[in-house]
Amino acid sequence: MALDMLREIQAFVSVAHKRSFVAAARALGRSPSAVTRAVQTLEDNAASKLLNRNANAVTLTEAGERLLPHAERLLDVQRDVADALAALSGSAQGWIRFAVPQLLGEHVLPQVLAEFSRCHPGVTLDIKYCDETLDPLQGKFDFVVRGAFPQSSELIGYPLWAYQRHLYASPAYLAVAGTPQQPEDLEGHALILHTAPRILKAWHFYRDGQITSLRPRPRLRLDSGDAVYHSTLAGAGIARLAAWVGEAQVRAGRLVRVCPHYRLTSSSGQDPQMHAVYPAGELPARVRDLLTALRRAGLAC
């Protein structure tokens, strides 16, 4: 089958799933006009209209409904063939370009990268460390790892691991300022706030099914999770940190949990989650292997 027809089928499947040419184009990293032309060419070859288009929605015609499951299976076969070809070479080949928050690069990723590189010597990794919310399409990343809560988008979400957040401070800071036990005890303390990817208006403290909200008045506002972490270790104040970062330092005696009977959640009491996002379409086997390794490492924290 010609490569052009595979691209046409991929465009048709994406539009069918997204119910939008614009959304499909965004997910595929193509222009809307290119996706439109691809679907029109497929319709010409099939001598059938596959999609109904109007100002409000895109829907499948009867012919489109009949074609869709076959088109999906064909794309599955294409993925399997690509994986099989990679396997024949003895190992995965190619590049993986992705972005992660800075703290992930200090606490989880180094060991994952070392092991992954040993197992996949033919794969080259290109990594951007950034706490901002990046778009994998605009940045041309295979995937982007984000923390906190998944945002509604046209991207595909890949859950890595759920985690809790708590307040932490150094023993040196607490020896001078005292150790808050309740959210209201934080008044007058030096609070450290992470301002990327966005400034949070409130901290929500969860205990025994009840939520207490507090608007923090920070002494330090930092746009780097790594800077927040190291400032806390240095005794600059109290910060909210992920448990997969903070608890190892508690065990080492370098940090102490503040308001220890509370965890910080969303306003509805949900715990955050590390997750990856990527455009629609099947991920290469090498990318899936890396995400699996990341998930395994995060769950072990």
Coordinates of N, CA and C in Angstrom, one line a residue, residues 12-13 15-17 19 42-43 46 48-52 58-73:
F12 N -8.3 10.2 8.0 CA -9.7 9.9 8.2 C -10.0 9.4 9.6
V13 N -9.1 8.5 10.1 CA -9.4 7.9 11.4 C -9.3 9.0 12.5
V15 N -9.9 12.3 12.1 CA -11.1 13.1 12.0 C -12.3 12.4 12.6
A16 N -12.4 11.1 12.3 CA -13.6 10.3 12.8 C -13.6 10.3 14.3
H17 N -12.4 10.2 14.9 CA -12.3 10.2 16.4 C -12.6 11.5 17.0
R19 N -14.0 14.2 15.5 CA -15.2 14.9 15.0 C -14.9 16.3 14.7
L42 N -9.1 10.3 -0.2 CA -9.6 8.9 0.2 C -11.0 8.7 -0.3
E43 N -11.8 9.8 -0.1 CA -13.2 9.7 -0.6 C -13.3 9.5 -2.1
A46 N -12.4 6.0 -2.9 CA -13.5 5.1 -2.5 C -14.8 5.3 -3.2
S48 N -17.0 7.3 -2.5 CA -18.0 7.4 -1.5 C -17.7 8.5 -0.6
K49 N -18.7 9.2 -0.1 CA -18.6 10.2 0.9 C -18.4 9.5 2.2
L50 N -17.4 9.8 3.0 CA -17.1 9.2 4.3 C -17.5 10.0 5.5
L51 N -17.5 11.3 5.3 CA -17.8 12.2 6.4 C -18.8 13.3 6.0
N52 N -19.8 13.5 6.9 CA -20.7 14.6 6.8 C -20.1 15.8 7.5
V58 N -18.7 17.2 12.7 CA -18.3 16.2 11.6 C -18.8 14.9 12.0
T59 N -19.6 14.2 11.2 CA -20.1 12.9 11.5 C -19.8 11.9 10.4
L60 N -19.8 10.6 10.8 CA -19.5 9.6 9.8 C -20.8 9.3 8.9
T61 N -20.6 9.1 7.7 CA -21.7 8.6 6.8 C -21.8 7.1 7.0
E62 N -22.7 6.5 6.4 CA -22.8 5.0 6.5 C -21.6 4.4 5.9
A63 N -21.1 4.9 4.8 CA -19.8 4.3 4.3 C -18.7 4.5 5.2
G64 N -18.6 5.7 5.9 CA -17.6 6.0 6.8 C -17.6 5.0 8.0
E65 N -18.8 4.7 8.5 CA -19.0 3.8 9.6 C -18.5 2.4 9.2
R66 N -18.7 2.0 8.0 CA -18.3 0.7 7.6 C -16.8 0.6 7.4
L67 N -16.2 1.8 6.9 CA -14.7 1.8 6.7 C -13.9 1.9 8.0
L68 N -14.4 2.6 9.0 CA -13.6 3.0 10.1 C -13.0 1.8 10.8
P69 N -13.7 0.7 11.2 CA -13.0 -0.4 11.9 C -11.9 -1.0 11.0
H70 N -12.1 -1.1 9.7 CA -11.0 -1.6 8.8 C -9.8 -0.7 8.8
A71 N -10.1 0.6 8.8 CA -9.0 1.6 8.8 C -8.2 1.5 10.1
E72 N -8.9 1.4 11.2 CA -8.2 1.3 12.5 C -7.4 0.0 12.6
R73 N -7.9 -1.1 12.1 CA -7.1 -2.3 12.1 C -5.8 -2.2 11.2

